[in-house]
């Protein structure tokens, strides 16, 4: 059984670019995407739902690229 987790990790520009390029390649090929975040390997299945979220408030703005899926094998 997986435990709850809420982690935000910052990367350098070159690390962001590398991760996004791998993500785009997987999406174009219809493949799952794997990424390691804070010492845990995450597998985003090809069936994951993709959305973009924008928030504004208290003088700040936030843009999130979000993938959501159920924990199935």
mmCIF file of C-alpha atoms in Angstrom:
data_model
loop_
_atom_site.group_PDB
_atom_site.id
_atom_site.type_symbol
_atom_site.label_atom_id
_atom_site.label_comp_id
_atom_site.label_asym_id
_atom_site.label_seq_id
_atom_site.Cartn_x
_atom_site.Cartn_y
_atom_site.Cartn_z
ATOM 1 C CA UNK A 1 0.000 0.000 0.000
ATOM 2 C CA UNK A 2 1.436 3.391 -1.008
ATOM 3 C CA UNK A 3 1.792 6.179 1.514
ATOM 4 C CA UNK A 4 0.587 9.733 0.966
ATOM 5 C CA UNK A 5 3.207 12.064 -0.423
ATOM 6 C CA UNK A 6 3.373 15.729 -1.448
ATOM 7 C CA UNK A 7 6.829 16.725 -2.732
ATOM 8 C CA UNK A 8 7.971 19.748 -4.715
ATOM 9 C CA UNK A 9 11.438 19.549 -6.262
ATOM 10 C CA UNK A 10 13.317 22.341 -8.055
ATOM 11 C CA UNK A 11 15.812 21.719 -10.847
ATOM 12 C CA UNK A 12 18.218 23.760 -12.929
ATOM 13 C CA UNK A 13 17.108 24.977 -16.365
ATOM 14 C CA UNK A 14 19.160 22.287 -18.108
ATOM 15 C CA UNK A 15 17.635 19.572 -15.885
ATOM 16 C CA UNK A 16 14.126 20.898 -16.616
ATOM 17 C CA UNK A 17 14.802 20.834 -20.350
ATOM 18 C CA UNK A 18 16.160 17.274 -20.234
ATOM 19 C CA UNK A 19 13.154 16.015 -18.261
ATOM 20 C CA UNK A 20 10.648 17.811 -20.509
ATOM 21 C CA UNK A 21 12.336 16.496 -23.667
ATOM 22 C CA UNK A 22 12.136 12.912 -22.312
ATOM 23 C CA UNK A 23 8.493 13.479 -21.358
ATOM 24 C CA UNK A 24 7.585 14.802 -24.822
ATOM 25 C CA UNK A 25 9.356 11.871 -26.513
ATOM 26 C CA UNK A 26 7.404 9.381 -24.368
ATOM 27 C CA UNK A 27 4.113 11.155 -25.055
ATOM 28 C CA UNK A 28 4.758 11.189 -28.821
ATOM 29 C CA UNK A 29 5.566 7.458 -28.744
ATOM 30 C CA UNK A 30 2.609 6.596 -26.480
ATOM 31 C CA UNK A 31 4.930 5.207 -23.814
ATOM 32 C CA UNK A 32 5.038 5.488 -20.038
ATOM 33 C CA UNK A 33 7.334 8.150 -18.577
ATOM 34 C CA UNK A 34 9.676 7.473 -15.650
ATOM 35 C CA UNK A 35 11.195 10.127 -13.436
ATOM 36 C CA UNK A 36 12.998 10.080 -10.104
ATOM 37 C CA UNK A 37 11.847 12.707 -7.597
ATOM 38 C CA UNK A 38 13.430 13.024 -4.165
ATOM 39 C CA UNK A 39 14.889 9.491 -4.284
ATOM 40 C CA UNK A 40 11.692 7.794 -5.488
ATOM 41 C CA UNK A 41 11.199 6.502 -9.019
ATOM 42 C CA UNK A 42 7.766 7.402 -10.406
ATOM 43 C CA UNK A 43 6.204 5.738 -13.437
ATOM 44 C CA UNK A 44 3.597 7.843 -15.247
ATOM 45 C CA UNK A 45 1.589 5.425 -17.400
ATOM 46 C CA UNK A 46 0.674 6.301 -20.970
ATOM 47 C CA UNK A 47 -3.012 6.329 -19.937
ATOM 48 C CA UNK A 48 -2.448 9.203 -17.450
ATOM 49 C CA UNK A 49 -4.739 12.216 -17.798
ATOM 50 C CA UNK A 50 -2.861 15.455 -18.552
ATOM 51 C CA UNK A 51 -4.085 18.896 -17.469
ATOM 52 C CA UNK A 52 -2.692 22.386 -17.021
ATOM 53 C CA UNK A 53 -3.612 24.317 -13.898
ATOM 54 C CA UNK A 54 -3.266 28.084 -13.374
ATOM 55 C CA UNK A 55 -3.666 29.765 -9.988
ATOM 56 C CA UNK A 56 -3.507 33.440 -9.079
ATOM 57 C CA UNK A 57 -3.731 35.086 -5.671
ATOM 58 C CA UNK A 58 -1.892 37.171 -3.093
ATOM 59 C CA UNK A 59 0.371 38.700 -5.752
ATOM 60 C CA UNK A 60 1.567 35.272 -6.970
ATOM 61 C CA UNK A 61 0.804 33.138 -10.002
ATOM 62 C CA UNK A 62 1.355 29.427 -10.435
ATOM 63 C CA UNK A 63 1.259 27.196 -13.511
ATOM 64 C CA UNK A 64 1.260 23.421 -13.071
ATOM 65 C CA UNK A 65 1.511 20.733 -15.715
ATOM 66 C CA UNK A 66 -0.238 17.837 -14.038
ATOM 67 C CA UNK A 67 -0.634 14.134 -14.741
ATOM 68 C CA UNK A 68 -3.233 12.085 -12.877
ATOM 69 C CA UNK A 69 -3.836 8.333 -12.909
ATOM 70 C CA UNK A 70 -5.132 5.555 -10.706
ATOM 71 C CA UNK A 71 -2.671 3.244 -9.020
ATOM 72 C CA UNK A 72 -3.244 0.108 -11.114
ATOM 73 C CA UNK A 73 -0.817 -2.375 -12.600
#
